[in-house]
Amino acid sequence: MDGTIVDTEPYWIAAEHALVEAHGGSWSHDQAMQLVGQSLTFSAGLLQEAGVELEIREIIDTLTAQVVRSVQQQVPWRPGARELLEELHQAGVRCALVTMSEGPLAREVVASLPRPYFEVLVTGDTVSRGKPHPEAYLTAVELLQDNDPHLEIHHCVALEDSVPGVAAAVASGVATVAVPHIVPLPDNGDYALWDTLSGRSLAELEAVLLRLDTTGTAASAGDPHG
């Protein structure tokens, strides 16, 4: 979610800076980049190391509340995200939102959408192991399977923007499209690499699945129809 369909990373970074500075410390750009896509528990641990004298839960609640307030003022949509969600919805494609943000922020973002695009929500506070572990994606597929027992891992495509997120999706076995935003991602053949969601379509997502089925590797951004 963060960095893939909404550009909330600047909100998170601003909240991190404010929290560390309130405890007399300093927070660098490089430190902030270490947290992109990570679980909030992991992130809170690094903030403690930077001098934040709060418990893990207090740090998570403080950061989340600040980002929720920012989203309530303005939802910063990523280019092409809403358009692709609308096309998927119109085509009857079932979607799950898999994020390491917790429920309050995820629900705030979902509530701002014009239609119920997401049938399933898997958030950081509903899994025991955060990204890069595949639990969140495996959980999402299991929940989708509740209403469709014929659904399999290889029928699913994940859209991710971060190193931990891509690692989690690939490890789960779903076809993966990486759309790097804050942190660059290598083109290593384990996933499709797109520079943006703008102008992308359901047909191109289907092509990623087809390419994975026939070659065992994902299509590259330069060859989306494989």
PDB file of C-alpha atoms in Angstrom:
ATOM      1  CA  MET A   1       0.000   0.000   0.000  1.00  0.00           C
ATOM      2  CA  ASP A   2       2.513   2.604   1.183  1.00  0.00           C
ATOM      3  CA  GLY A   3       4.537   3.554  -1.875  1.00  0.00           C
ATOM      4  CA  THR A   4       2.533   1.343  -4.247  1.00  0.00           C
ATOM      5  CA  ILE A   5      -0.972   2.809  -4.360  1.00  0.00           C
ATOM      6  CA  VAL A   6      -0.404   5.780  -2.043  1.00  0.00           C
ATOM      7  CA  ASP A   7       2.754   7.849  -1.605  1.00  0.00           C
ATOM      8  CA  THR A   8       2.692   7.888   2.195  1.00  0.00           C
ATOM      9  CA  GLU A   9       6.422   7.308   2.652  1.00  0.00           C
ATOM     10  CA  PRO A  10       7.077  11.073   3.072  1.00  0.00           C
ATOM     11  CA  TYR A  11       4.423  11.077   5.816  1.00  0.00           C
ATOM     12  CA  TRP A  12       6.158   8.188   7.594  1.00  0.00           C
ATOM     13  CA  ILE A  13       9.579   9.821   7.274  1.00  0.00           C
ATOM     14  CA  ALA A  14       8.275  13.118   8.635  1.00  0.00           C
ATOM     15  CA  ALA A  15       6.696  11.285  11.580  1.00  0.00           C
ATOM     16  CA  GLU A  16       9.968   9.452  12.258  1.00  0.00           C
ATOM     17  CA  HIS A  17      11.960  12.697  12.201  1.00  0.00           C
ATOM     18  CA  ALA A  18       9.534  14.386  14.585  1.00  0.00           C
ATOM     19  CA  LEU A  19       9.547  11.468  17.018  1.00  0.00           C
ATOM     20  CA  VAL A  20      13.329  11.063  17.133  1.00  0.00           C
ATOM     21  CA  GLU A  21      13.901  14.806  17.484  1.00  0.00           C
ATOM     22  CA  ALA A  22      11.303  14.984  20.292  1.00  0.00           C
ATOM     23  CA  HIS A  23      13.534  12.560  22.191  1.00  0.00           C
ATOM     24  CA  GLY A  24      16.671  14.608  21.579  1.00  0.00           C
ATOM     25  CA  GLY A  25      18.079  12.525  18.743  1.00  0.00           C
ATOM     26  CA  SER A  26      18.667  12.984  15.018  1.00  0.00           C
ATOM     27  CA  TRP A  27      17.305  10.972  12.100  1.00  0.00           C
ATOM     28  CA  SER A  28      19.053  10.809   8.736  1.00  0.00           C
ATOM     29  CA  HIS A  29      17.786  10.070   5.244  1.00  0.00           C
ATOM     30  CA  ASP A  30      19.782   6.837   5.180  1.00  0.00           C
ATOM     31  CA  GLN A  31      18.184   5.695   8.429  1.00  0.00           C
ATOM     32  CA  ALA A  32      14.729   6.463   7.058  1.00  0.00           C
ATOM     33  CA  MET A  33      15.459   4.440   3.932  1.00  0.00           C
ATOM     34  CA  GLN A  34      16.187   1.378   6.081  1.00  0.00           C
ATOM     35  CA  LEU A  35      12.554   1.369   7.225  1.00  0.00           C
ATOM     36  CA  VAL A  36      10.864   1.483   3.806  1.00  0.00           C
ATOM     37  CA  GLY A  37       8.649  -1.577   3.435  1.00  0.00           C
ATOM     38  CA  GLN A  38       9.674  -3.062   6.778  1.00  0.00           C
ATOM     39  CA  SER A  39       7.338  -4.204   9.536  1.00  0.00           C
ATOM     40  CA  LEU A  40       6.481  -1.530  12.076  1.00  0.00           C
ATOM     41  CA  THR A  41       7.927  -3.662  14.869  1.00  0.00           C
ATOM     42  CA  PHE A  42      11.293  -3.749  13.088  1.00  0.00           C
ATOM     43  CA  SER A  43      11.093  -0.016  12.408  1.00  0.00           C
ATOM     44  CA  ALA A  44      10.249   0.771  16.020  1.00  0.00           C
ATOM     45  CA  GLY A  45      13.332  -1.154  17.142  1.00  0.00           C
ATOM     46  CA  LEU A  46      15.586   1.006  14.983  1.00  0.00           C
ATOM     47  CA  LEU A  47      13.906   4.136  16.311  1.00  0.00           C
ATOM     48  CA  GLN A  48      14.660   2.956  19.838  1.00  0.00           C
ATOM     49  CA  GLU A  49      18.302   2.584  18.825  1.00  0.00           C
ATOM     50  CA  ALA A  50      18.150   6.193  17.583  1.00  0.00           C
ATOM     51  CA  GLY A  51      17.147   7.349  21.050  1.00  0.00           C
ATOM     52  CA  VAL A  52      13.359   7.116  21.194  1.00  0.00           C
ATOM     53  CA  GLU A  53      12.605   6.184  24.804  1.00  0.00           C
ATOM     54  CA  LEU A  54       9.237   4.535  24.246  1.00  0.00           C
ATOM     55  CA  GLU A  55       8.025   0.965  24.084  1.00  0.00           C
ATOM     56  CA  ILE A  56       7.605  -0.663  20.664  1.00  0.00           C
ATOM     57  CA  ARG A  57       3.814  -0.412  20.861  1.00  0.00           C
ATOM     58  CA  GLU A  58       3.942   3.261  21.818  1.00  0.00           C
ATOM     59  CA  ILE A  59       6.223   4.049  18.873  1.00  0.00           C
ATOM     60  CA  ILE A  60       3.957   2.227  16.418  1.00  0.00           C
ATOM     61  CA  ASP A  61       0.853   3.989  17.749  1.00  0.00           C
ATOM     62  CA  THR A  62       2.529   7.409  17.660  1.00  0.00           C
ATOM     63  CA  LEU A  63       3.784   7.041  14.086  1.00  0.00           C
ATOM     64  CA  THR A  64       0.525   5.562  12.809  1.00  0.00           C
ATOM     65  CA  ALA A  65      -1.574   8.305  14.384  1.00  0.00           C
ATOM     66  CA  GLN A  66       0.577  10.991  12.753  1.00  0.00           C
ATOM     67  CA  VAL A  67       0.389   9.355   9.314  1.00  0.00           C
ATOM     68  CA  VAL A  68      -3.383   8.851   9.651  1.00  0.00           C
ATOM     69  CA  ARG A  69      -3.758  12.575  10.397  1.00  0.00           C
ATOM     70  CA  SER A  70      -1.730  13.412   7.283  1.00  0.00           C
ATOM     71  CA  VAL A  71      -3.798  11.048   5.109  1.00  0.00           C
ATOM     72  CA  GLN A  72      -7.011  12.580   6.444  1.00  0.00           C
ATOM     73  CA  GLN A  73      -5.792  15.925   5.137  1.00  0.00           C
ATOM     74  CA  GLN A  74      -4.689  14.557   1.750  1.00  0.00           C
ATOM     75  CA  VAL A  75      -4.451  11.064   0.264  1.00  0.00           C
ATOM     76  CA  PRO A  76      -1.347  11.092  -1.965  1.00  0.00           C
ATOM     77  CA  TRP A  77      -2.268   8.600  -4.696  1.00  0.00           C
ATOM     78  CA  ARG A  78       0.475   7.070  -6.804  1.00  0.00           C
ATOM     79  CA  PRO A  79       0.180   7.614 -10.589  1.00  0.00           C
ATOM     80  CA  GLY A  80      -2.079   5.063 -12.270  1.00  0.00           C
ATOM     81  CA  ALA A  81      -3.067   3.263  -9.056  1.00  0.00           C
ATOM     82  CA  ARG A  82      -6.735   4.266  -8.927  1.00  0.00           C
ATOM     83  CA  GLU A  83      -7.164   3.788 -12.656  1.00  0.00           C
ATOM     84  CA  LEU A  84      -5.782   0.240 -12.516  1.00  0.00           C
ATOM     85  CA  LEU A  85      -7.919  -0.584  -9.464  1.00  0.00           C
ATOM     86  CA  GLU A  86     -10.994   0.661 -11.316  1.00  0.00           C
ATOM     87  CA  GLU A  87     -10.229  -1.498 -14.349  1.00  0.00           C
ATOM     88  CA  LEU A  88      -9.709  -4.557 -12.159  1.00  0.00           C
ATOM     89  CA  HIS A  89     -12.969  -3.847 -10.327  1.00  0.00           C
ATOM     90  CA  GLN A  90     -14.936  -3.444 -13.551  1.00  0.00           C
ATOM     91  CA  ALA A  91     -13.492  -6.746 -14.825  1.00  0.00           C
ATOM     92  CA  GLY A  92     -14.502  -8.559 -11.647  1.00  0.00           C
ATOM     93  CA  VAL A  93     -10.921  -9.247 -10.532  1.00  0.00           C
ATOM     94  CA  ARG A  94     -10.817  -9.856  -6.775  1.00  0.00           C
ATOM     95  CA  CYS A  95      -8.209  -7.806  -4.941  1.00  0.00           C
ATOM     96  CA  ALA A  96      -6.493  -7.992  -1.561  1.00  0.00           C
ATOM     97  CA  LEU A  97      -4.606  -5.187   0.147  1.00  0.00           C
ATOM     98  CA  VAL A  98      -1.439  -6.526   1.800  1.00  0.00           C
ATOM     99  CA  THR A  99       0.417  -3.957   3.859  1.00  0.00           C
ATOM    100  CA  MET A 100       2.683  -3.717   6.876  1.00  0.00           C
ATOM    101  CA  SER A 101       0.786  -0.625   7.983  1.00  0.00           C
ATOM    102  CA  GLU A 102      -1.762  -1.375  10.658  1.00  0.00           C
ATOM    103  CA  GLY A 103      -5.537  -1.461  10.361  1.00  0.00           C
ATOM    104  CA  PRO A 104      -6.353   2.180  11.207  1.00  0.00           C
ATOM    105  CA  LEU A 105      -4.215   3.567   8.371  1.00  0.00           C
ATOM    106  CA  ALA A 106      -5.197   0.888   5.851  1.00  0.00           C
ATOM    107  CA  ARG A 107      -8.889   1.438   6.569  1.00  0.00           C
ATOM    108  CA  GLU A 108      -8.437   5.202   6.193  1.00  0.00           C
ATOM    109  CA  VAL A 109      -6.941   4.733   2.728  1.00  0.00           C
ATOM    110  CA  VAL A 110      -9.580   2.181   1.671  1.00  0.00           C
ATOM    111  CA  ALA A 111     -12.396   4.436   2.906  1.00  0.00           C
ATOM    112  CA  SER A 112     -11.206   7.208   0.592  1.00  0.00           C
ATOM    113  CA  LEU A 113     -11.677   5.020  -2.499  1.00  0.00           C
ATOM    114  CA  PRO A 114     -14.880   5.467  -4.530  1.00  0.00           C
ATOM    115  CA  ARG A 115     -15.729   1.744  -4.574  1.00  0.00           C
ATOM    116  CA  PRO A 116     -14.952  -1.394  -2.538  1.00  0.00           C
ATOM    117  CA  TYR A 117     -11.936  -2.396  -4.600  1.00  0.00           C
ATOM    118  CA  PHE A 118     -10.435  -4.619  -1.897  1.00  0.00           C
ATOM    119  CA  GLU A 119     -12.241  -7.753  -0.787  1.00  0.00           C
ATOM    120  CA  VAL A 120      -9.508  -8.699   1.690  1.00  0.00           C
ATOM    121  CA  LEU A 121      -7.324  -6.577   3.971  1.00  0.00           C
ATOM    122  CA  VAL A 122      -4.151  -8.053   5.506  1.00  0.00           C
ATOM    123  CA  THR A 123      -2.342  -5.554   7.715  1.00  0.00           C
ATOM    124  CA  GLY A 124       0.777  -5.598   9.829  1.00  0.00           C
ATOM    125  CA  ASP A 125      -1.194  -6.090  13.032  1.00  0.00           C
ATOM    126  CA  THR A 126      -2.934  -9.235  11.707  1.00  0.00           C
ATOM    127  CA  VAL A 127       0.208 -11.292  11.017  1.00  0.00           C
ATOM    128  CA  SER A 128       2.925 -12.547  13.331  1.00  0.00           C
ATOM    129  CA  ARG A 129       5.786 -12.137  10.862  1.00  0.00           C
ATOM    130  CA  GLY A 130       6.131  -9.038   8.725  1.00  0.00           C
ATOM    131  CA  LYS A 131       7.663  -8.585   5.303  1.00  0.00           C
ATOM    132  CA  PRO A 132      10.080  -9.845   3.977  1.00  0.00           C
ATOM    133  CA  HIS A 133       8.493 -13.014   5.411  1.00  0.00           C
ATOM    134  CA  PRO A 134       5.749 -14.266   3.031  1.00  0.00           C
ATOM    135  CA  GLU A 135       3.116 -14.771   5.760  1.00  0.00           C
ATOM    136  CA  ALA A 136       1.067 -11.708   4.789  1.00  0.00           C
ATOM    137  CA  TYR A 137       0.751 -12.798   1.156  1.00  0.00           C
ATOM    138  CA  LEU A 138       0.032 -16.410   2.062  1.00  0.00           C
ATOM    139  CA  THR A 139      -2.672 -15.175   4.424  1.00  0.00           C
ATOM    140  CA  ALA A 140      -4.226 -13.013   1.706  1.00  0.00           C
ATOM    141  CA  VAL A 141      -4.397 -15.947  -0.706  1.00  0.00           C
ATOM    142  CA  GLU A 142      -5.941 -18.155   1.976  1.00  0.00           C
ATOM    143  CA  LEU A 143      -8.628 -15.548   2.666  1.00  0.00           C
ATOM    144  CA  LEU A 144      -9.408 -15.227  -1.042  1.00  0.00           C
ATOM    145  CA  GLN A 145      -9.635 -19.004  -1.260  1.00  0.00           C
ATOM    146  CA  ASP A 146     -12.447 -18.992   1.315  1.00  0.00           C
ATOM    147  CA  ASN A 147     -14.841 -17.875  -1.421  1.00  0.00           C
ATOM    148  CA  ASP A 148     -13.055 -19.667  -4.261  1.00  0.00           C
ATOM    149  CA  PRO A 149     -11.506 -23.049  -3.389  1.00  0.00           C
ATOM    150  CA  HIS A 150     -10.167 -23.358  -6.931  1.00  0.00           C
ATOM    151  CA  LEU A 151      -7.955 -20.297  -6.525  1.00  0.00           C
ATOM    152  CA  GLU A 152      -4.240 -21.145  -6.430  1.00  0.00           C
ATOM    153  CA  ILE A 153      -1.088 -19.168  -5.677  1.00  0.00           C
ATOM    154  CA  HIS A 154      -0.146 -19.146  -9.354  1.00  0.00           C
ATOM    155  CA  HIS A 155      -3.400 -17.340 -10.207  1.00  0.00           C
ATOM    156  CA  CYS A 156      -2.307 -14.274  -8.209  1.00  0.00           C
ATOM    157  CA  VAL A 157      -0.173 -11.215  -8.947  1.00  0.00           C
ATOM    158  CA  ALA A 158       1.359  -8.922  -6.326  1.00  0.00           C
ATOM    159  CA  LEU A 159       2.249  -5.277  -6.866  1.00  0.00           C
ATOM    160  CA  GLU A 160       5.081  -4.077  -4.619  1.00  0.00           C
ATOM    161  CA  ASP A 161       7.444  -1.112  -4.362  1.00  0.00           C
ATOM    162  CA  SER A 162      10.028  -2.040  -1.693  1.00  0.00           C
ATOM    163  CA  VAL A 163      12.786  -4.586  -1.200  1.00  0.00           C
ATOM    164  CA  PRO A 164      11.050  -6.322   1.760  1.00  0.00           C
ATOM    165  CA  GLY A 165       7.698  -6.264  -0.025  1.00  0.00           C
ATOM    166  CA  VAL A 166       9.049  -7.775  -3.228  1.00  0.00           C
ATOM    167  CA  ALA A 167      10.934 -10.409  -1.245  1.00  0.00           C
ATOM    168  CA  ALA A 168       7.761 -11.354   0.629  1.00  0.00           C
ATOM    169  CA  ALA A 169       5.680 -11.610  -2.544  1.00  0.00           C
ATOM    170  CA  VAL A 170       8.280 -13.656  -4.437  1.00  0.00           C
ATOM    171  CA  ALA A 171       8.788 -15.984  -1.458  1.00  0.00           C
ATOM    172  CA  SER A 172       5.039 -16.621  -1.260  1.00  0.00           C
ATOM    173  CA  GLY A 173       4.987 -17.911  -4.824  1.00  0.00           C
ATOM    174  CA  VAL A 174       2.740 -15.248  -6.361  1.00  0.00           C
ATOM    175  CA  ALA A 175       3.805 -13.595  -9.595  1.00  0.00           C
ATOM    176  CA  THR A 176       5.244 -10.233  -8.645  1.00  0.00           C
ATOM    177  CA  VAL A 177       5.391  -6.830 -10.291  1.00  0.00           C
ATOM    178  CA  ALA A 178       7.883  -4.428  -8.709  1.00  0.00           C
ATOM    179  CA  VAL A 179       7.169  -0.724  -9.110  1.00  0.00           C
ATOM    180  CA  PRO A 180      10.096   0.941  -7.276  1.00  0.00           C
ATOM    181  CA  HIS A 181       9.427   4.314  -5.721  1.00  0.00           C
ATOM    182  CA  ILE A 182      11.608   5.519  -2.842  1.00  0.00           C
ATOM    183  CA  VAL A 183      14.232   2.762  -3.026  1.00  0.00           C
ATOM    184  CA  PRO A 184      15.566   1.355  -6.336  1.00  0.00           C
ATOM    185  CA  LEU A 185      15.105  -2.337  -7.092  1.00  0.00           C
ATOM    186  CA  PRO A 186      17.374  -4.531  -9.224  1.00  0.00           C
ATOM    187  CA  ASP A 187      16.084  -6.285 -12.338  1.00  0.00           C
ATOM    188  CA  ASN A 188      17.015  -9.867 -11.459  1.00  0.00           C
ATOM    189  CA  GLY A 189      14.382 -11.882 -13.318  1.00  0.00           C
ATOM    190  CA  ASP A 190      12.406 -12.948 -10.236  1.00  0.00           C
ATOM    191  CA  TYR A 191       9.702 -10.376 -10.946  1.00  0.00           C
ATOM    192  CA  ALA A 192       8.458  -7.937 -13.547  1.00  0.00           C
ATOM    193  CA  LEU A 193       9.940  -4.469 -13.159  1.00  0.00           C
ATOM    194  CA  TRP A 194       7.705  -1.537 -14.111  1.00  0.00           C
ATOM    195  CA  ASP A 195       8.669   2.102 -13.684  1.00  0.00           C
ATOM    196  CA  THR A 196       5.069   3.195 -13.003  1.00  0.00           C
ATOM    197  CA  LEU A 197       1.469   1.960 -12.826  1.00  0.00           C
ATOM    198  CA  SER A 198       0.396   4.836 -15.037  1.00  0.00           C
ATOM    199  CA  GLY A 199      -1.029   3.465 -18.273  1.00  0.00           C
ATOM    200  CA  ARG A 200      -0.757  -0.152 -17.113  1.00  0.00           C
ATOM    201  CA  SER A 201      -3.662  -2.526 -17.635  1.00  0.00           C
ATOM    202  CA  LEU A 202      -5.256  -5.818 -16.646  1.00  0.00           C
ATOM    203  CA  ALA A 203      -3.966  -7.308 -19.906  1.00  0.00           C
ATOM    204  CA  GLU A 204      -0.392  -6.557 -18.844  1.00  0.00           C
ATOM    205  CA  LEU A 205      -0.925  -8.204 -15.458  1.00  0.00           C
ATOM    206  CA  GLU A 206      -2.324 -11.251 -17.235  1.00  0.00           C
ATOM    207  CA  ALA A 207       0.773 -11.259 -19.434  1.00  0.00           C
ATOM    208  CA  VAL A 208       2.972 -11.415 -16.329  1.00  0.00           C
ATOM    209  CA  LEU A 209       1.057 -14.500 -15.187  1.00  0.00           C
ATOM    210  CA  LEU A 210       1.314 -16.087 -18.617  1.00  0.00           C
ATOM    211  CA  ARG A 211       5.040 -15.471 -18.835  1.00  0.00           C
ATOM    212  CA  LEU A 212       5.554 -16.926 -15.374  1.00  0.00           C
ATOM    213  CA  ASP A 213       3.551 -20.027 -16.281  1.00  0.00           C
ATOM    214  CA  THR A 214       5.551 -20.700 -19.423  1.00  0.00           C
ATOM    215  CA  THR A 215       9.076 -19.740 -18.386  1.00  0.00           C
ATOM    216  CA  GLY A 216       9.151 -19.756 -14.602  1.00  0.00           C
ATOM    217  CA  THR A 217      10.340 -16.140 -14.558  1.00  0.00           C
ATOM    218  CA  ALA A 218       8.442 -12.881 -14.675  1.00  0.00           C
ATOM    219  CA  ALA A 219       8.205 -10.619 -17.712  1.00  0.00           C
ATOM    220  CA  SER A 220      10.369  -7.507 -17.690  1.00  0.00           C
ATOM    221  CA  ALA A 221       8.890  -4.037 -18.046  1.00  0.00           C
ATOM    222  CA  GLY A 222      10.323  -3.808 -21.525  1.00  0.00           C
ATOM    223  CA  ASP A 223       8.568  -6.968 -22.644  1.00  0.00           C
ATOM    224  CA  PRO A 224       5.215  -6.940 -20.837  1.00  0.00           C
ATOM    225  CA  HIS A 225       3.410  -9.107 -23.349  1.00  0.00           C
ATOM    226  CA  GLY A 226       6.151 -11.730 -23.517  1.00  0.00           C
TER     227      GLY A 226
END
